[in-house]
mmCIF file of C-alpha atoms in Angstrom:
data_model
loop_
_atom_site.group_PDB
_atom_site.id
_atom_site.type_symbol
_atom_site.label_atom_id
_atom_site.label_comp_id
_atom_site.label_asym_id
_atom_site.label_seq_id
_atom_site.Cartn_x
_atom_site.Cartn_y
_atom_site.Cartn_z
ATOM 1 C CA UNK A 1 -40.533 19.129 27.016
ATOM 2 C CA UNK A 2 -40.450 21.665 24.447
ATOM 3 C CA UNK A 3 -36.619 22.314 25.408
ATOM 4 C CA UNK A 4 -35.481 18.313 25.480
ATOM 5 C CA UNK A 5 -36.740 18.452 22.167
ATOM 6 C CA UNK A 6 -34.730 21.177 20.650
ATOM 7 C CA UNK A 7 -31.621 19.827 22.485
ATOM 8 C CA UNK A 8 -32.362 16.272 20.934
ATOM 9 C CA UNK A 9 -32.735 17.952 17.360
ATOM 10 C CA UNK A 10 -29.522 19.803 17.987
ATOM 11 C CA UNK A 11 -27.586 16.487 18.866
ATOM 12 C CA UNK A 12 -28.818 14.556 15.810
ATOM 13 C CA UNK A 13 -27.644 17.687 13.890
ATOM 14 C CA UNK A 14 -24.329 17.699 15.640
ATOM 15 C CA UNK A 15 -23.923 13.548 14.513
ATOM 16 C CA UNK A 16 -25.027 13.976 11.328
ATOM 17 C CA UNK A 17 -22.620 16.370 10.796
ATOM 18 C CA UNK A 18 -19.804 14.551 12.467
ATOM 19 C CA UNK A 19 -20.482 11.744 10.950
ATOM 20 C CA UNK A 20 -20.792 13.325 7.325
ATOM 21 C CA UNK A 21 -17.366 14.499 7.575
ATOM 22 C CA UNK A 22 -15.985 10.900 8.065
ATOM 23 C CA UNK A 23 -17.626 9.634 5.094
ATOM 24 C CA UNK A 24 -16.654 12.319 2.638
ATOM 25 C CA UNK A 25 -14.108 11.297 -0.287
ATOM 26 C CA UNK A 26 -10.631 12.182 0.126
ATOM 27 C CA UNK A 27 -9.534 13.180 -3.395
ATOM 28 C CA UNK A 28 -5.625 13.693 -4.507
ATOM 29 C CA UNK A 29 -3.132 13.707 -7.523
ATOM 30 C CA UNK A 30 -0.008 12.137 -7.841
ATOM 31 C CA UNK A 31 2.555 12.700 -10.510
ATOM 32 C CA UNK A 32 2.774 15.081 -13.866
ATOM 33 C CA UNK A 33 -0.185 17.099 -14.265
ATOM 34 C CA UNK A 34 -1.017 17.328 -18.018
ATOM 35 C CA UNK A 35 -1.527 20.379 -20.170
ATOM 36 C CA UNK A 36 -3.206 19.467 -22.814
ATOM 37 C CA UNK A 37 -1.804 22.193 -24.730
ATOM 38 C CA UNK A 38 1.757 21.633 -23.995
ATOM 39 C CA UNK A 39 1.126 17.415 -24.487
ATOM 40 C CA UNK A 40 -0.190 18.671 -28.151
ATOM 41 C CA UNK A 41 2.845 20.653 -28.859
ATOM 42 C CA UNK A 42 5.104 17.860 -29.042
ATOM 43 C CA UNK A 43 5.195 16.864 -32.467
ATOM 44 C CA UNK A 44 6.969 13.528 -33.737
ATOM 45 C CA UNK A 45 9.801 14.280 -36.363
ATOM 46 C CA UNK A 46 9.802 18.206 -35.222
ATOM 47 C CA UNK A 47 10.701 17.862 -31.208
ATOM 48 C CA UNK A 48 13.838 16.406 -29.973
ATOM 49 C CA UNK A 49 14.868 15.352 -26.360
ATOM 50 C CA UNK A 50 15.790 19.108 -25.494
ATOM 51 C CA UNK A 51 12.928 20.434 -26.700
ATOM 52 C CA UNK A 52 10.547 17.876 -24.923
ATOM 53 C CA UNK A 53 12.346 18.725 -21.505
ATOM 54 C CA UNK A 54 12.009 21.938 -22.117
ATOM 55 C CA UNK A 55 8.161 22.014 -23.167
ATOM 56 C CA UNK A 56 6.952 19.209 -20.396
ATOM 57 C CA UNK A 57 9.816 18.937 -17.974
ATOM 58 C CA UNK A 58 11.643 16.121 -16.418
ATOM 59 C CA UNK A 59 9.798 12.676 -16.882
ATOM 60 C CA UNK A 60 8.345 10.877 -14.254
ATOM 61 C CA UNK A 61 10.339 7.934 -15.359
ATOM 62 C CA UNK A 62 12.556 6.592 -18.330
ATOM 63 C CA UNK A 63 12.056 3.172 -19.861
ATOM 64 C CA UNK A 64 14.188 0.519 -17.489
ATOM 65 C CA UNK A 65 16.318 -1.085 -20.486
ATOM 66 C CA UNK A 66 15.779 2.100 -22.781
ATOM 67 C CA UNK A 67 16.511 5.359 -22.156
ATOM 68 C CA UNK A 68 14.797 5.896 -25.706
ATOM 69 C CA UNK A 69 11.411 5.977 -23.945
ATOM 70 C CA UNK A 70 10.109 8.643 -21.443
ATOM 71 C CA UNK A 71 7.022 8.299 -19.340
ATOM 72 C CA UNK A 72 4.371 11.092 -17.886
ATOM 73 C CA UNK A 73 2.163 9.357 -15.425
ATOM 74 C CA UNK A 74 -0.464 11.259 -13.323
ATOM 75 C CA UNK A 75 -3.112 9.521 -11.204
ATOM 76 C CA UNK A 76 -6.277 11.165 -9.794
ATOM 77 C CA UNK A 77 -7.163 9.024 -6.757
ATOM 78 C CA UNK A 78 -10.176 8.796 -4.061
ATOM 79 C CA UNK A 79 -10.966 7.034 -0.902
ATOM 80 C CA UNK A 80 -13.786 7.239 1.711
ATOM 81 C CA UNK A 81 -12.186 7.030 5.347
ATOM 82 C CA UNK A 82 -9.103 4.989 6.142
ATOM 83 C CA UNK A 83 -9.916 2.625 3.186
ATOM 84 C CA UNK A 84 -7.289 2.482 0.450
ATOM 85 C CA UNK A 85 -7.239 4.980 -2.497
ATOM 86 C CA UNK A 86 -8.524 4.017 -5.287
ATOM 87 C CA UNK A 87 -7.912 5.100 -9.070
ATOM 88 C CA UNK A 88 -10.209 7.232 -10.744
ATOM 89 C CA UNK A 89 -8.503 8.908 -13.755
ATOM 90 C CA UNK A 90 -4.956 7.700 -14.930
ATOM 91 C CA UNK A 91 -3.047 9.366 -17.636
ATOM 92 C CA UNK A 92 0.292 7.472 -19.028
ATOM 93 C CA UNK A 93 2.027 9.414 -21.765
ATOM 94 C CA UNK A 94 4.709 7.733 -23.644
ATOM 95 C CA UNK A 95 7.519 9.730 -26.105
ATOM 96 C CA UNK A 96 9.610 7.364 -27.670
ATOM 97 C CA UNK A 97 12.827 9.293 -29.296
ATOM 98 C CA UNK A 98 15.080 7.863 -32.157
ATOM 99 C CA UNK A 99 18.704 6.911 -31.381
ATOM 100 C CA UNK A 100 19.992 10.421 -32.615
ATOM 101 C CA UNK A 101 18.028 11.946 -29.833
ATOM 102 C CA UNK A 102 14.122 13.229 -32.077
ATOM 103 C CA UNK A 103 10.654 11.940 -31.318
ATOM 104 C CA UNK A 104 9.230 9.622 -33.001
ATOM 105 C CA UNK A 105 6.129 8.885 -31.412
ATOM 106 C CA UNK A 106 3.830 10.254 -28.116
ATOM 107 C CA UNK A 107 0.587 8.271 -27.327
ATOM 108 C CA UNK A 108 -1.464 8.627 -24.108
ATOM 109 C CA UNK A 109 -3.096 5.419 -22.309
ATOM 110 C CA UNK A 110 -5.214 5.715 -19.417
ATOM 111 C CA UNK A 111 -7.037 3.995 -16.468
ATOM 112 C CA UNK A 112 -7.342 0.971 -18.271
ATOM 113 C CA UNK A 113 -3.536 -0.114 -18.300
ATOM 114 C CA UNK A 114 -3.684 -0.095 -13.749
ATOM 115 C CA UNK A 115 -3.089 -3.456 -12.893
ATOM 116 C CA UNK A 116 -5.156 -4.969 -10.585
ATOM 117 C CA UNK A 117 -3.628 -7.597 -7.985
ATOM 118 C CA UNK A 118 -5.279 -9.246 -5.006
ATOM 119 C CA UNK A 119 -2.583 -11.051 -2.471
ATOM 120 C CA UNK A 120 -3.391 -14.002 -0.944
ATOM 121 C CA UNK A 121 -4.459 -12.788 2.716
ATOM 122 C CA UNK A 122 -1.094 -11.874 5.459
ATOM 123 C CA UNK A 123 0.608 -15.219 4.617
ATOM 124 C CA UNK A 124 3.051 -16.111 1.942
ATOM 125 C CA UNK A 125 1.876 -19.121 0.388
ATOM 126 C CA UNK A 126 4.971 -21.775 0.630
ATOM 127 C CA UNK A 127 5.033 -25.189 -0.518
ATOM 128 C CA UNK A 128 5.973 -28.677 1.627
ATOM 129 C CA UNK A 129 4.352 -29.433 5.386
ATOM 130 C CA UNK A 130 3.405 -26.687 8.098
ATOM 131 C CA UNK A 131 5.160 -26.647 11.258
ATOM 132 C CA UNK A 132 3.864 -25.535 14.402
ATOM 133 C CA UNK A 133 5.328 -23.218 16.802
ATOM 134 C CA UNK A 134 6.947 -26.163 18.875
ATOM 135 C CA UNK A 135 8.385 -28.104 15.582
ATOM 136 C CA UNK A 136 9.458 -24.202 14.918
ATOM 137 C CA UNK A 137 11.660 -23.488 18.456
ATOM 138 C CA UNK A 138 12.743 -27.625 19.171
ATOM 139 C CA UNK A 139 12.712 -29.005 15.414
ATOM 140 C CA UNK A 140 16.490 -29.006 15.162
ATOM 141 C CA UNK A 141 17.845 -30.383 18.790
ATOM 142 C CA UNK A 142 19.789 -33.234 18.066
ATOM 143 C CA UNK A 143 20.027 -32.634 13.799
ATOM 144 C CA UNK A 144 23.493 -29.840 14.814
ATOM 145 C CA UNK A 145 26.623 -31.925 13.712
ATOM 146 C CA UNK A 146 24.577 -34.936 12.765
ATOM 147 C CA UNK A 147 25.759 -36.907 9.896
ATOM 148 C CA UNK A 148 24.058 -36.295 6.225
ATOM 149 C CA UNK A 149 23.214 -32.517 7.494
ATOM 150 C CA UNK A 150 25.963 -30.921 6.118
ATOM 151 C CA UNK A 151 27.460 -29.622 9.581
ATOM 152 C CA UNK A 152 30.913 -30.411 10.323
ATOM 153 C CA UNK A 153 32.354 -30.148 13.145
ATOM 154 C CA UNK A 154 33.342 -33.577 13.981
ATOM 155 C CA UNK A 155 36.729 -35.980 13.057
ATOM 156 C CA UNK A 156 35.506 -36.963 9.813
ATOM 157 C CA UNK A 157 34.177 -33.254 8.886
ATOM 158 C CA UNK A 158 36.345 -31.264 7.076
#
Protein backbone atom coordinates (compact mmCIF):
# COMPACT_ATOMS: atom_id res chain seq x y z
CA UNK A 1 0.00 0.00 0.00
CA UNK A 2 2.70 2.02 1.29
CA UNK A 3 4.58 1.50 -2.20
CA UNK A 4 1.30 2.36 -4.61
CA UNK A 5 1.39 5.37 -2.75
CA UNK A 6 4.84 6.61 -3.37
CA UNK A 7 4.49 5.52 -7.05
CA UNK A 8 1.15 7.61 -7.26
CA UNK A 9 3.02 10.70 -5.63
CA UNK A 10 5.82 10.19 -8.09
CA UNK A 11 3.36 10.25 -11.17
CA UNK A 12 1.53 13.42 -10.07
CA UNK A 13 5.09 14.84 -9.71
CA UNK A 14 6.09 13.61 -13.11
CA UNK A 15 2.56 15.56 -14.65
CA UNK A 16 2.96 18.42 -12.85
CA UNK A 17 6.12 18.81 -14.15
CA UNK A 18 5.26 17.94 -17.69
CA UNK A 19 2.62 19.85 -17.71
CA UNK A 20 4.43 23.03 -16.17
CA UNK A 21 6.74 23.04 -18.97
CA UNK A 22 3.86 23.45 -21.55
CA UNK A 23 2.48 26.35 -19.87
CA UNK A 24 5.63 28.35 -19.37
CA UNK A 25 6.00 31.75 -21.47
CA UNK A 26 8.03 31.67 -24.45
CA UNK A 27 9.81 35.05 -24.42
CA UNK A 28 11.86 36.58 -27.62
CA UNK A 29 13.17 39.86 -29.30
CA UNK A 30 12.91 40.91 -32.64
CA UNK A 31 14.71 43.76 -34.27
CA UNK A 32 17.42 46.59 -33.00
CA UNK A 33 18.25 46.17 -29.52
CA UNK A 34 18.65 49.65 -27.92
CA UNK A 35 21.55 51.08 -25.99
CA UNK A 36 20.44 53.59 -24.23
CA UNK A 37 23.71 55.12 -24.21
CA UNK A 38 24.40 55.02 -27.82
CA UNK A 39 20.35 56.22 -28.57
CA UNK A 40 21.50 59.35 -26.20
CA UNK A 41 24.53 60.08 -28.18
CA UNK A 42 22.81 61.12 -31.16
CA UNK A 43 22.37 64.65 -30.89
CA UNK A 44 20.11 66.78 -33.40
CA UNK A 45 22.18 69.58 -35.22
CA UNK A 46 25.65 67.72 -34.13
CA UNK A 47 25.14 64.01 -35.88
CA UNK A 48 24.78 63.54 -39.50
CA UNK A 49 23.72 60.38 -41.53
CA UNK A 50 27.41 58.94 -41.28
CA UNK A 51 27.74 59.45 -37.96
CA UNK A 52 24.28 57.89 -36.99
CA UNK A 53 25.28 54.66 -39.04
CA UNK A 54 28.19 54.58 -37.53
CA UNK A 55 26.99 55.05 -33.75
CA UNK A 56 23.60 52.72 -34.14
CA UNK A 57 24.09 50.83 -37.35
CA UNK A 58 21.96 50.12 -40.30
CA UNK A 59 18.17 50.97 -39.67
CA UNK A 60 15.64 48.56 -39.46
CA UNK A 61 13.80 50.49 -42.07
CA UNK A 62 13.76 53.94 -43.96
CA UNK A 63 10.62 56.02 -44.35
CA UNK A 64 8.65 54.53 -47.68
CA UNK A 65 8.34 58.05 -49.58
CA UNK A 66 11.38 59.58 -47.55
CA UNK A 67 14.57 58.45 -47.25
CA UNK A 68 14.90 61.55 -44.78
CA UNK A 69 13.50 59.35 -41.99
CA UNK A 70 15.16 56.22 -40.40
CA UNK A 71 13.44 53.81 -38.10
CA UNK A 72 14.85 51.49 -35.01
CA UNK A 73 12.13 49.12 -34.05
CA UNK A 74 12.65 46.34 -31.42
CA UNK A 75 9.80 44.25 -29.99
CA UNK A 76 9.97 42.11 -26.81
CA UNK A 77 7.28 39.45 -27.33
CA UNK A 78 5.62 36.45 -25.17
CA UNK A 79 3.30 33.61 -25.67
CA UNK A 80 2.12 30.64 -23.54
CA UNK A 81 2.04 27.37 -25.81
CA UNK A 82 1.18 27.43 -29.49
CA UNK A 83 -0.91 30.64 -28.95
CA UNK A 84 0.27 33.70 -30.86
CA UNK A 85 2.98 36.08 -29.48
CA UNK A 86 1.98 38.80 -28.06
CA UNK A 87 3.69 42.35 -27.50
CA UNK A 88 5.03 43.24 -24.33
CA UNK A 89 7.59 46.08 -24.73
CA UNK A 90 7.93 47.96 -28.16
CA UNK A 91 10.52 50.53 -28.82
CA UNK A 92 10.17 52.72 -32.25
CA UNK A 93 12.95 55.25 -32.64
CA UNK A 94 12.63 57.77 -35.30
CA UNK A 95 15.82 60.18 -36.71
CA UNK A 96 14.61 62.45 -39.12
CA UNK A 97 17.77 64.11 -41.10
CA UNK A 98 17.65 67.48 -43.08
CA UNK A 99 18.00 67.42 -46.89
CA UNK A 100 21.86 68.12 -46.65
CA UNK A 101 22.19 64.85 -44.89
CA UNK A 102 22.23 66.23 -40.41
CA UNK A 103 19.68 65.25 -37.81
CA UNK A 104 17.24 67.13 -36.94
CA UNK A 105 15.22 65.30 -34.66
CA UNK A 106 15.21 61.51 -32.74
CA UNK A 107 12.10 60.67 -30.58
CA UNK A 108 11.25 57.18 -29.22
CA UNK A 109 7.47 55.82 -29.16
CA UNK A 110 6.59 52.66 -27.70
CA UNK A 111 3.96 49.87 -27.19
CA UNK A 112 1.29 52.16 -27.57
CA UNK A 113 1.69 52.93 -31.43
CA UNK A 114 1.06 48.49 -32.20
CA UNK A 115 -1.93 48.39 -34.05
CA UNK A 116 -4.38 46.15 -33.12
CA UNK A 117 -6.58 44.35 -35.94
CA UNK A 118 -9.09 41.54 -35.57
CA UNK A 119 -10.10 39.81 -39.17
CA UNK A 120 -13.31 38.78 -39.72
CA UNK A 121 -13.06 34.84 -39.07
CA UNK A 122 -11.34 32.48 -42.40
CA UNK A 123 -13.69 34.18 -44.93
CA UNK A 124 -13.27 37.29 -46.94
CA UNK A 125 -16.27 39.22 -46.56
CA UNK A 126 -17.62 39.93 -50.35
CA UNK A 127 -20.59 41.71 -51.33
CA UNK A 128 -23.74 40.43 -53.80
CA UNK A 129 -25.52 36.70 -53.32
CA UNK A 130 -23.69 33.40 -52.07
CA UNK A 131 -23.42 30.57 -54.30
CA UNK A 132 -23.27 27.13 -53.36
CA UNK A 133 -20.91 24.55 -54.41
CA UNK A 134 -23.30 23.34 -57.31
CA UNK A 135 -24.14 27.11 -58.62
CA UNK A 136 -20.07 27.16 -58.16
CA UNK A 137 -19.06 23.89 -60.66
CA UNK A 138 -22.57 24.15 -63.19
CA UNK A 139 -23.36 28.06 -62.88
CA UNK A 140 -21.95 28.84 -66.30
CA UNK A 141 -23.19 25.77 -68.74
CA UNK A 142 -25.02 27.30 -71.34
CA UNK A 143 -23.82 31.36 -70.50
CA UNK A 144 -20.11 30.32 -72.95
CA UNK A 145 -20.74 32.24 -76.31
CA UNK A 146 -24.14 33.45 -75.26
CA UNK A 147 -25.16 36.78 -76.43
CA UNK A 148 -24.74 39.99 -73.93
CA UNK A 149 -21.73 37.91 -72.13
CA UNK A 150 -19.07 39.33 -73.85
CA UNK A 151 -17.78 35.92 -75.48
CA UNK A 152 -17.34 35.84 -79.07
CA UNK A 153 -16.93 33.25 -80.87
CA UNK A 154 -19.84 33.24 -83.11
CA UNK A 155 -20.70 35.08 -86.85
CA UNK A 156 -21.63 38.25 -85.40
CA UNK A 157 -18.58 38.25 -82.74
CA UNK A 158 -15.72 39.93 -83.70
Amino acid sequence: MKSARILSAALCGTILLGTGACVAPLRGYQGYVVDADLVNSVQPGVDNRESVLQTLGKPTLTAQFNEREWYYIGRATRNFAFNNPRAEQQTTLRIRFDEAGNVTEVSRTGIEQIAKINPSGEKTPTLGRERGFFEDLFGNIGTVGAPGTGGGGGPDGP
